[in-house]
CSV table of C-alpha atoms and ligand atoms in Angstrom, one decimal:
chain,number,residue,atom,x,y,z
Y,27,MET,CA,128.6,-95.3,2.6
Y,28,ILE,CA,126.9,-98.3,4.3
Y,29,PRO,CA,123.3,-97.0,3.8
Y,30,VAL,CA,124.2,-96.1,0.2
Y,31,ASN,CA,125.5,-99.6,-0.5
Y,32,ASP,CA,122.5,-101.2,1.2
Y,33,ALA,CA,120.1,-99.1,-0.9
Y,34,TYR,CA,121.9,-100.2,-4.1
Y,35,ASN,CA,122.1,-103.8,-3.1
Y,36,GLU,CA,118.3,-104.2,-3.6
Y,37,SER,CA,117.6,-104.4,-7.3
Y,38,CYS,CA,114.0,-103.0,-7.6
Y,39,GLY,CA,112.9,-99.4,-7.7
Y,40,CYS,CA,114.9,-96.3,-7.2
Y,41,PRO,CA,117.7,-96.7,-4.7
Y,42,VAL,CA,117.7,-93.0,-3.8
Y,43,CYS,CA,114.0,-93.3,-2.9
Y,44,ARG,CA,115.0,-96.1,-0.5
Y,45,LEU,CA,117.6,-93.8,1.1
Y,46,HIS,CA,115.0,-91.0,1.3
Y,47,GLU,CA,112.4,-93.3,2.9
Y,48,LYS,CA,114.8,-94.6,5.6
Y,49,ALA,CA,116.1,-91.1,6.4
Y,50,GLU,CA,112.6,-89.8,6.6
Y,51,ASN,CA,111.4,-92.5,8.9
Y,52,ASN,CA,114.4,-91.8,11.2
Y,53,TYR,CA,113.4,-88.1,11.4
Y,54,LEU,CA,109.8,-88.9,11.9
Y,55,GLU,CA,110.7,-91.1,14.8
Y,56,TYR,CA,113.1,-88.5,16.1
Y,57,TYR,CA,110.5,-85.8,16.2
Y,58,LEU,CA,108.0,-88.1,17.9
Y,59,GLY,CA,110.6,-89.3,20.4
Y,60,PRO,CA,112.3,-87.9,23.5
Y,61,SER,CA,113.7,-85.0,21.5
Y,62,LEU,CA,110.2,-83.4,21.7
Y,63,MET,CA,110.9,-82.5,25.3
Y,64,GLU,CA,114.3,-81.0,24.7
Y,65,PRO,CA,114.0,-77.2,24.9
Y,66,ASP,CA,116.3,-76.8,21.8
Y,67,THR,CA,114.1,-78.9,19.6
Y,68,ARG,CA,111.0,-77.3,20.9
Y,69,LYS,CA,112.4,-73.8,20.1
Y,70,ILE,CA,112.7,-75.0,16.5
Y,71,THR,CA,109.3,-76.8,16.2
Y,72,ASN,CA,107.5,-73.9,17.9
Y,73,LYS,CA,108.6,-71.7,15.1
Y,74,THR,CA,108.4,-74.2,12.2
Y,75,GLY,CA,105.7,-76.7,13.0
Y,76,PHE,CA,105.7,-79.3,10.2
Y,77,CYS,CA,104.9,-79.1,6.5
Y,78,PRO,CA,101.5,-80.6,5.4
Y,79,VAL,CA,103.2,-83.8,4.1
Y,80,HIS,CA,105.0,-84.4,7.3
Y,81,MET,CA,102.1,-83.5,9.5
Y,82,GLY,CA,100.2,-86.2,7.7
Y,83,LYS,CA,103.0,-88.7,8.3
Y,84,LEU,CA,103.3,-87.8,11.9
Y,85,ASN,CA,99.6,-88.2,12.3
Y,86,LYS,CA,99.8,-91.7,10.8
Y,87,ALA,CA,102.6,-92.7,13.2
Y,88,VAL,CA,100.4,-93.0,16.2
Y,89,THR,CA,103.3,-93.7,18.6
Y,90,ASN,CA,103.3,-90.6,20.7
Y,91,ARG,CA,99.9,-88.8,20.7
Y,92,LEU,CA,100.8,-86.8,23.9
Y,93,GLY,CA,104.1,-85.6,22.4
Y,94,LEU,CA,102.3,-84.5,19.2
Y,95,GLY,CA,99.7,-82.7,21.2
Y,96,LEU,CA,102.4,-80.8,23.2
Y,97,VAL,CA,104.2,-79.8,20.0
Y,98,MET,CA,101.0,-78.6,18.4
Y,99,HIS,CA,100.0,-76.6,21.4
Y,100,THR,CA,103.2,-74.6,21.7
Y,101,HIS,CA,103.4,-74.2,17.9
Y,102,LEU,CA,99.9,-72.9,17.6
Y,103,LYS,CA,100.7,-70.4,20.4
Y,104,ASP,CA,103.8,-69.2,18.7
Y,105,PHE,CA,102.1,-68.9,15.3
Y,106,ASN,CA,99.2,-67.0,16.9
Y,107,GLU,CA,101.5,-64.6,18.7
Y,108,GLU,CA,103.5,-63.7,15.6
Y,109,LEU,CA,100.6,-63.7,13.1
Y,110,ASN,CA,97.6,-62.1,14.8
Y,111,PRO,CA,99.0,-58.7,15.8
Y,112,LYS,CA,100.2,-58.2,12.2
Y,113,PHE,CA,96.9,-59.6,10.9
Y,114,LYS,CA,95.0,-57.1,13.1
Y,115,SER,CA,97.0,-54.1,12.0
Y,116,ALA,CA,96.5,-55.2,8.4
Y,117,VAL,CA,92.7,-54.8,8.5
Y,118,PRO,CA,92.2,-51.9,6.2
Y,119,ALA,CA,90.4,-48.9,7.7
Y,120,LYS,CA,87.2,-47.9,5.9
Y,121,ALA,CA,88.0,-44.9,3.8
Y,122,GLY,CA,85.4,-42.2,4.6
Y,123,LEU,CA,85.1,-38.7,3.6
Y,124,LEU,CA,87.3,-37.4,6.4
Y,125,LYS,CA,89.8,-40.2,6.5
Y,126,GLY,CA,92.0,-40.4,3.4
Y,127,ARG,CA,92.5,-43.5,1.4
Y,128,ASN,CA,95.7,-45.4,2.2
Y,129,PRO,CA,97.0,-47.6,-0.6
Y,130,ASP,CA,99.4,-49.2,1.9
Y,131,TYR,CA,96.8,-51.7,2.9
Y,132,LYS,CA,97.5,-53.9,-0.2
Y,133,GLN,CA,101.1,-54.3,0.8
Y,134,LYS,CA,100.1,-55.2,4.4
Y,135,LEU,CA,97.7,-57.8,3.3
Y,136,ASN,CA,100.2,-59.4,1.0
Y,137,ALA,CA,102.8,-59.3,3.8
Y,138,VAL,CA,100.5,-61.2,6.1
Y,139,ALA,CA,99.7,-63.8,3.4
Y,140,ASP,CA,103.5,-64.2,2.8
Y,141,LEU,CA,104.0,-64.8,6.5
Y,142,ILE,CA,101.4,-67.5,6.6
Y,143,ASP,CA,102.6,-69.2,3.5
Y,144,LYS,CA,106.2,-69.2,4.7
Y,145,ARG,CA,105.3,-70.6,8.1
Y,146,VAL,CA,103.0,-73.3,6.7
Y,147,LYS,CA,105.7,-74.6,4.5
Y,148,SER,CA,108.5,-74.5,7.0
Y,149,CYS,CA,109.5,-77.9,8.4
Y,150,PRO,CA,112.5,-79.3,10.3
Y,151,ILE,CA,112.0,-82.8,8.8
Y,152,CYS,CA,112.2,-81.4,5.3
Y,153,ASP,CA,115.3,-79.3,6.2
Y,154,ASN,CA,117.0,-82.3,7.8
Y,155,LEU,CA,116.1,-84.5,4.8
Y,156,ASP,CA,117.4,-82.0,2.3
Y,157,ASP,CA,120.8,-82.0,4.2
Y,158,ALA,CA,120.8,-85.8,4.4
Y,159,MET,CA,120.0,-86.3,0.7
Y,160,GLY,CA,122.6,-83.7,-0.3
Y,161,HIS,CA,125.1,-85.8,1.6
Y,162,TYR,CA,123.9,-89.1,0.1
Y,163,VAL,CA,124.2,-87.9,-3.5
Y,164,GLU,CA,127.7,-86.7,-2.7
Y,165,VAL,CA,128.6,-90.2,-1.5
Y,166,ILE,CA,126.9,-91.8,-4.5
Y,167,CYS,CA,129.0,-89.7,-6.9
Y,168,TRP,CA,132.2,-90.4,-5.0
Y,169,MET,CA,131.6,-94.1,-4.8
Y,170,PHE,CA,130.8,-94.3,-8.5
Y,171,SER,CA,134.2,-93.1,-9.4
Y,172,HIS,CA,136.1,-94.9,-6.6
Y,173,ASP,CA,134.4,-98.2,-6.2
Y,174,LYS,CA,134.1,-100.5,-9.2
Y,175,GLU,CA,131.6,-102.8,-7.6
Y,176,PHE,CA,129.3,-99.9,-6.7
Y,177,LYS,CA,129.6,-98.5,-10.2
Y,178,GLU,CA,128.2,-101.8,-11.5
Y,179,LYS,CA,125.3,-101.7,-9.1
Y,180,PHE,CA,124.6,-98.2,-10.0
Y,181,VAL,CA,124.5,-99.0,-13.7
Y,182,LYS,CA,122.3,-102.0,-13.1
Y,183,SER,CA,119.8,-100.3,-10.8
Y,184,GLU,CA,116.2,-100.7,-12.1
Y,185,TYR,CA,115.8,-97.0,-12.5
Y,186,HIS,CA,116.4,-93.7,-10.7
Y,187,CYS,CA,113.2,-91.7,-10.4
Y,188,LEU,CA,113.1,-88.4,-12.1
Y,189,PRO,CA,113.3,-86.1,-9.0
Y,190,HIS,CA,116.3,-88.1,-7.8
Y,191,THR,CA,117.8,-88.0,-11.4
Y,192,SER,CA,117.6,-84.3,-11.1
Y,193,LEU,CA,119.3,-84.3,-7.7
Y,194,LEU,CA,122.1,-86.5,-9.0
Y,195,LEU,CA,122.5,-84.3,-12.1
Y,196,ARG,CA,122.9,-81.3,-9.8
Y,197,GLN,CA,125.6,-83.1,-7.8
Y,198,ALA,CA,127.3,-84.2,-11.1
Y,199,ALA,CA,127.5,-80.5,-12.1
Y,200,LYS,CA,129.9,-80.1,-9.1
Y,201,LEU,CA,132.3,-82.8,-10.4
Y,202,SER,CA,135.2,-82.4,-12.8
Y,203,GLN,CA,134.3,-82.8,-16.4
Y,204,ASN,CA,135.9,-86.2,-16.7
Y,205,GLU,CA,134.3,-87.6,-13.5
Y,206,ALA,CA,130.9,-86.2,-14.6
Y,207,SER,CA,131.2,-87.7,-18.1
Y,208,GLU,CA,131.0,-91.3,-17.0
Y,209,PHE,CA,128.5,-90.8,-14.3
Y,210,VAL,CA,126.1,-88.8,-16.4
Y,211,GLU,CA,126.5,-91.3,-19.2
Y,212,ALA,CA,125.4,-94.1,-16.8
Y,213,LEU,CA,122.5,-92.0,-15.5
Y,214,TYR,CA,121.4,-91.0,-19.0
Y,215,SER,CA,121.3,-94.6,-20.2
Y,216,ASN,CA,119.4,-95.7,-17.1
Y,217,ASN,CA,116.9,-92.9,-17.6
Y,218,THR,CA,116.3,-93.4,-21.3
Y,219,GLN,CA,115.9,-97.1,-20.9
Y,220,THR,CA,113.3,-96.5,-18.2
Y,221,PHE,CA,111.4,-94.0,-20.4
Y,222,ASP,CA,111.4,-96.4,-23.3
Y,223,SER,CA,110.2,-99.4,-21.4
Y,224,LEU,CA,107.5,-97.5,-19.5
Y,225,ILE,CA,106.2,-95.8,-22.7
Y,226,SER,CA,105.9,-99.2,-24.4
Y,227,ASP,CA,104.3,-100.9,-21.3
Y,228,VAL,CA,101.8,-98.2,-20.8
Y,229,GLU,CA,100.9,-98.2,-24.5
Y,230,TYR,CA,100.4,-101.9,-24.3
Y,231,PHE,CA,98.2,-101.4,-21.2
Y,232,THR,CA,95.9,-99.1,-23.1
Y,233,LEU,CA,95.8,-101.4,-26.1
Y,234,LYS,CA,94.6,-104.2,-23.9
Y,235,PHE,CA,91.3,-102.3,-23.6
Y,236,ASP,CA,90.7,-102.9,-27.2
Y,237,TYR,CA,88.3,-105.9,-27.4
Y,238,ARG,CA,90.5,-107.5,-30.1
Y,239,ASN,CA,93.3,-107.7,-27.5
Y,240,THR,CA,91.4,-109.1,-24.5
Y,241,ASP,CA,92.9,-112.5,-24.9
Y,242,LYS,CA,96.4,-111.3,-25.2
Y,243,PRO,CA,98.6,-111.7,-22.0
Y,244,TRP,CA,99.2,-108.6,-19.9
Y,245,GLY,CA,102.9,-109.3,-19.8
Y,246,THR,CA,104.8,-106.6,-17.9
Y,247,SER,CA,102.1,-103.9,-18.6
Y,248,LYS,CA,99.7,-104.7,-15.8
Y,249,ASN,CA,101.3,-102.4,-13.2
Y,250,SER,CA,102.8,-100.0,-15.7
Y,251,ILE,CA,100.7,-97.1,-14.5
Y,252,GLN,CA,102.0,-97.5,-10.9
Y,253,ARG,CA,105.5,-98.0,-12.1
Y,254,SER,CA,105.3,-94.8,-14.2
Y,255,MET,CA,104.0,-92.9,-11.2
Y,256,ARG,CA,106.8,-94.1,-9.1
Y,257,PHE,CA,109.3,-93.1,-11.8
Y,258,LEU,CA,107.7,-89.6,-12.1
Y,259,SER,CA,107.7,-89.0,-8.4
Y,260,SER,CA,109.9,-89.7,-5.4
Y,261,GLU,CA,106.9,-90.6,-3.3
Y,262,GLY,CA,106.6,-94.2,-4.2
Y,263,ARG,CA,104.5,-95.4,-1.3
Y,264,ASP,CA,101.1,-94.1,-2.4
Y,265,PHE,CA,101.4,-95.7,-5.8
Y,266,ASP,CA,101.5,-99.3,-4.9
Y,267,GLU,CA,99.4,-101.8,-6.8
Y,268,GLN,CA,97.2,-102.6,-3.8
Y,269,GLN,CA,96.0,-99.1,-3.4
Y,270,SER,CA,94.9,-99.0,-7.1
Y,271,LYS,CA,92.6,-101.9,-6.5
Y,272,LYS,CA,90.6,-100.3,-3.7
J,318,ZN,ZN1,113.9,-91.8,-6.3
J,319,ZN,ZN1,108.3,-81.5,5.8
């Protein structure tokens, strides 16, 4: 409950994004820390490696280059050992006059492609994060109906980004109808207010490009594109106003 309260104590942005970011940083640190040398963890990372997003984040966190190298080495070996025998046996034989055609080859090629796709996507950080976020939204729903102060903070939060609105709706679907009613009402009004204010701010932003409006003040519209991107996505960090100026 403490991390949930902390996330809702800050008034700007999506509180669930803050929970996600903190949990993600913890897992990134964990997988770059001493856990790397634990056989149980390595058994997992040898199989899974990391998804493209988390490889990028591990690469940026330059704290443990050697550890990352060791994990990559044993992951590559594991991937190679599983993939390449299947890959080799999937190479279709040339159909000649003597050898018959074998339509099986299509299935085999698709099976190898499926294996690659599945392994490329698999990631223990994503799995851990999904579990943690599932637990957090459970706590959020519980606190909403049991803690008046928290309910107020929830109602007043600047917005809940759309991916996290979806997560909260799925959790609300597990509540009793009465509990869900108040919670979803609050979530709905938060959502529709955000849509309305972003739509009007972005429209104003575009109207500012009309020469007749150049002297008008930007008001709250100046960073409305970045704010919209943060609302539409749970990955807020790449949409900061500084990046857009580069
Ligand atoms: Zn969010
Ligand atoms: Zn991942």
